[in-house]
Short mmCIF file of C-alpha atoms in Angstrom, two decimals:
data_model
loop_
_atom_site.label_atom_id
_atom_site.label_comp_id
_atom_site.label_asym_id
_atom_site.label_seq_id
_atom_site.Cartn_x
_atom_site.Cartn_y
_atom_site.Cartn_z
CA MET A 27 204.31 173.86 104.79
CA LEU A 28 208.35 174.68 104.40
CA GLU A 29 207.57 176.26 100.83
CA SER A 30 205.05 178.42 102.50
CA VAL A 31 207.18 179.32 105.21
CA GLY A 32 210.17 179.99 103.08
CA ALA A 33 208.10 182.24 100.43
CA LEU A 34 206.21 184.07 103.77
CA THR A 35 210.55 184.22 104.02
CA GLY A 36 210.92 186.76 101.07
CA SER A 37 208.67 188.97 102.57
CA PRO A 38 209.07 191.50 105.91
CA TRP A 39 205.27 189.70 106.95
CA ILE A 40 206.95 187.00 108.55
CA TYR A 41 209.01 189.38 111.22
CA ALA A 42 204.56 189.83 112.13
CA VAL A 43 204.10 186.86 112.05
CA VAL A 44 206.83 184.97 114.28
CA ALA A 45 205.67 188.55 116.31
CA VAL A 46 202.29 187.49 116.17
CA SER A 47 202.91 183.59 117.24
CA VAL A 48 205.47 183.82 119.72
CA LEU A 49 203.29 186.70 121.67
CA PHE A 50 199.98 184.55 122.09
CA ASP A 51 201.98 181.77 122.57
CA VAL A 52 202.48 182.60 126.71
CA PHE A 53 198.08 181.76 126.08
CA VAL A 54 197.60 179.69 124.53
CA PRO A 55 200.58 177.85 124.81
CA VAL A 56 199.35 175.02 121.38
CA LEU A 57 200.64 177.44 119.08
CA PRO A 58 202.90 176.09 117.30
CA SER A 59 206.11 179.85 117.59
CA GLY A 60 209.04 177.36 118.00
CA MET A 61 207.82 175.45 114.46
CA LEU A 62 207.24 179.06 112.88
CA VAL A 63 211.01 180.18 114.28
CA ILE A 64 212.45 176.73 113.82
CA MET A 65 211.12 176.52 109.60
CA ALA A 66 212.18 180.64 108.77
CA ALA A 67 215.38 180.18 109.77
CA THR A 68 214.95 177.24 107.70
CA ALA A 69 213.77 178.73 105.15
CA ALA A 70 216.28 181.15 105.12
CA THR A 71 219.33 178.74 104.44
CA ALA A 72 217.71 178.68 101.52
CA ALA A 73 219.00 182.34 99.79
CA GLY A 74 217.73 181.92 96.34
CA THR A 75 217.09 178.64 95.52
CA ALA A 76 214.77 175.65 94.71
CA GLY A 77 211.97 178.65 94.19
CA VAL A 78 213.09 180.66 97.74
CA PRO A 79 213.91 183.94 97.09
CA HIS A 80 217.10 186.30 97.88
CA GLY A 81 214.56 188.93 100.78
CA VAL A 82 214.92 185.03 103.21
CA PRO A 83 215.27 187.59 106.91
CA ASP A 84 218.17 188.25 108.31
CA ILE A 85 218.99 186.21 111.33
CA LEU A 86 219.95 188.29 113.86
CA LEU A 87 216.89 189.82 113.23
CA LEU A 88 214.63 187.03 113.65
CA THR A 89 215.96 186.48 116.88
CA LEU A 90 215.86 189.37 118.22
CA CYS A 91 212.28 189.55 116.82
CA ALA A 92 211.86 186.13 118.36
CA ALA A 93 213.11 187.37 122.09
CA THR A 94 211.25 190.65 121.95
CA ALA A 95 207.88 189.29 121.23
CA SER A 96 209.09 186.02 124.20
CA VAL A 97 209.50 189.09 127.10
CA LEU A 98 206.45 191.96 126.19
CA GLY A 99 203.75 188.02 126.19
CA ASP A 100 205.56 186.88 129.64
CA LEU A 101 204.66 190.11 130.48
CA ALA A 102 201.47 190.46 129.23
CA ALA A 103 200.72 187.10 131.04
CA PHE A 104 202.46 188.94 134.19
CA ARG A 105 199.96 191.77 134.08
CA VAL A 106 196.74 189.85 133.38
CA ALA A 107 197.58 187.35 136.38
CA TRP A 108 198.44 190.68 138.27
CA ARG A 109 195.09 191.68 138.50
CA GLY A 110 193.65 188.70 137.78
CA GLY A 111 192.08 188.84 142.10
CA ALA A 112 190.01 186.20 143.56
CA ARG A 113 188.82 184.88 140.38
CA LEU A 114 192.34 183.41 139.01
CA ASP A 115 193.58 182.88 142.64
CA ARG A 116 191.06 179.58 143.24
CA ALA A 117 191.71 178.72 139.94
CA ILE A 118 195.99 178.02 140.62
CA ALA A 119 194.63 177.21 144.01
CA ARG A 120 192.33 174.50 142.33
CA SER A 121 195.64 173.62 140.47
CA ARG A 122 198.44 171.61 142.07
CA ARG A 123 200.87 172.70 138.84
CA LEU A 124 200.69 175.53 138.92
CA THR A 125 200.14 175.94 142.49
CA SER A 126 203.87 174.19 143.06
CA ALA A 127 205.16 176.86 140.33
CA GLN A 128 204.28 179.79 141.37
CA GLU A 129 206.25 178.91 145.68
CA ARG A 130 209.38 177.99 143.93
CA LEU A 131 209.30 180.53 141.40
CA GLY A 132 208.57 183.07 144.44
CA THR A 133 211.44 181.72 146.55
CA ALA A 134 213.84 182.09 142.98
CA LEU A 135 212.88 185.37 142.30
CA ALA A 136 213.26 186.66 146.84
CA ARG A 137 216.58 185.15 146.60
CA GLY A 138 218.16 186.61 143.05
CA GLY A 139 217.37 183.38 141.07
CA GLY A 140 215.42 183.03 138.86
CA VAL A 141 216.62 180.30 136.71
CA LEU A 142 213.28 179.23 136.81
CA VAL A 143 212.20 181.14 134.68
CA VAL A 144 214.63 180.20 132.41
CA ILE A 145 214.03 176.95 131.96
CA ALA A 146 210.55 177.26 132.22
CA ARG A 147 210.33 178.84 128.81
CA PHE A 148 212.04 176.05 127.45
CA ALA A 149 209.17 173.77 128.67
CA PRO A 150 205.59 173.18 127.33
CA ALA A 151 203.82 175.63 128.49
CA GLY A 152 206.58 176.32 130.73
CA ARG A 153 205.90 179.83 130.38
CA SER A 154 202.25 180.05 130.93
CA ILE A 155 203.05 178.92 134.35
CA VAL A 156 205.55 180.73 135.80
CA SER A 157 204.51 183.85 134.01
CA LEU A 158 200.99 183.72 135.51
CA GLY A 159 202.50 182.69 138.45
CA ALA A 160 204.36 185.66 138.53
CA GLY A 161 202.07 187.97 137.96
CA ALA A 162 199.45 186.04 140.49
CA ALA A 163 201.75 185.36 143.41
CA HIS A 164 202.25 189.96 142.98
CA ARG A 165 206.04 189.02 142.69
CA LYS A 166 207.83 192.97 141.50
CA VAL A 167 208.69 193.62 137.99
CA ARG A 168 212.06 194.37 138.54
CA GLU A 169 212.56 190.37 140.14
CA PHE A 170 211.08 189.05 136.90
CA LEU A 171 211.91 191.07 134.38
CA PRO A 172 215.35 189.72 134.49
CA TRP A 173 214.70 187.12 133.80
CA SER A 174 212.16 186.82 131.52
CA VAL A 175 214.77 188.55 128.59
CA LEU A 176 217.15 185.89 128.95
CA ALA A 177 215.29 183.10 128.85
CA GLY A 178 213.43 184.69 126.11
CA ILE A 179 216.92 185.14 124.56
CA ALA A 180 218.19 181.70 125.01
CA TRP A 181 214.96 180.63 123.64
CA ALA A 182 214.90 182.88 120.23
CA GLY A 183 218.52 181.75 120.22
CA TYR A 184 218.63 178.05 120.44
CA SER A 185 215.26 177.66 117.82
CA VAL A 186 216.74 179.87 115.91
CA ALA A 187 220.11 177.50 116.01
CA LEU A 188 218.30 175.01 115.41
CA GLY A 189 216.76 175.83 112.52
CA TYR A 190 219.46 177.05 110.46
CA PHE A 191 222.02 174.77 111.21
CA GLY A 192 220.31 171.99 110.12
CA GLY A 193 219.78 174.13 107.11
CA GLN A 194 222.74 174.11 106.54
CA TRP A 195 223.65 170.77 107.11
CA LEU A 196 220.72 168.75 105.70
CA GLY A 197 219.25 171.90 103.21
CA ALA A 198 216.24 172.73 104.21
CA THR A 199 214.39 170.54 103.80
CA TRP A 200 211.93 168.82 105.61
CA LEU A 201 214.63 166.49 107.10
CA ALA A 202 216.06 169.58 108.71
CA THR A 203 213.16 170.72 110.14
CA GLY A 204 211.90 167.68 111.50
CA VAL A 205 215.59 166.92 112.87
CA SER A 206 215.36 170.39 113.96
CA LEU A 207 212.41 170.01 116.59
CA LEU A 208 213.43 166.55 117.04
CA ALA A 209 216.28 168.48 119.86
CA LEU A 210 214.02 171.78 120.58
CA PHE A 211 211.03 169.00 121.68
CA ALA A 212 214.12 167.06 123.78
CA ALA A 213 214.88 169.84 125.29
CA GLY A 214 211.55 171.28 125.72
CA ALA A 215 211.39 166.83 128.07
CA GLY A 216 214.88 167.82 129.92
CA ALA A 217 213.65 171.49 130.97
CA ALA A 218 210.05 169.65 132.14
CA PHE A 219 211.78 167.33 134.25
CA LEU A 220 214.25 169.89 135.78
CA VAL A 221 210.81 172.18 135.89
CA ARG A 222 209.11 169.27 137.51
CA ARG A 223 211.87 167.77 139.48
CA PRO A 224 211.07 168.18 143.54
CA ARG A 225 212.37 170.15 144.94
CA PRO A 226 216.04 169.01 147.82
CA SER A 227 214.99 169.10 151.91
CA THR A 228 217.21 171.65 153.47
CA SER A 229 216.01 169.25 156.57
#
């Protein structure tokens, strides 16, 4: 698979593939968008070696592509949930996880602090829960969007950096990709812990 991604990086299509994967994984969290971004960044370090063509993606452009797709996906989920109506409200009410996330997010955004949006971007399915929860709660776009942008930039920058520096230090190999993915999963596990951690009592 690494060789296939490496060959694909010789074409501008790599940007489209990354964008589509990141855009839609807010609705289908099992899509390997993080893995794809890391593999593309790792393959980008192998320009002209191991059969990888020189026309590899620009690292900054790859980061911008992933971050932009992340924000657009967040907004799409936000709007879908906003217009979801009573059926979506009932679905959220049946899920303790979604209800809790919706309440916490609403409180955070109302206080002008949407760090939860940024943290959740790294957690498995956290992006979906936060974006849908914000939309279902009818939060204002101006409250949600800046934090979504920050979350997209942070996640894309972290993922690309993992792949790029992993490739620089270990070469464009499965070892580099594996180590980078472990670092991404570790960040996701930490983010999931922070998102699920009960809020301290104010009494």
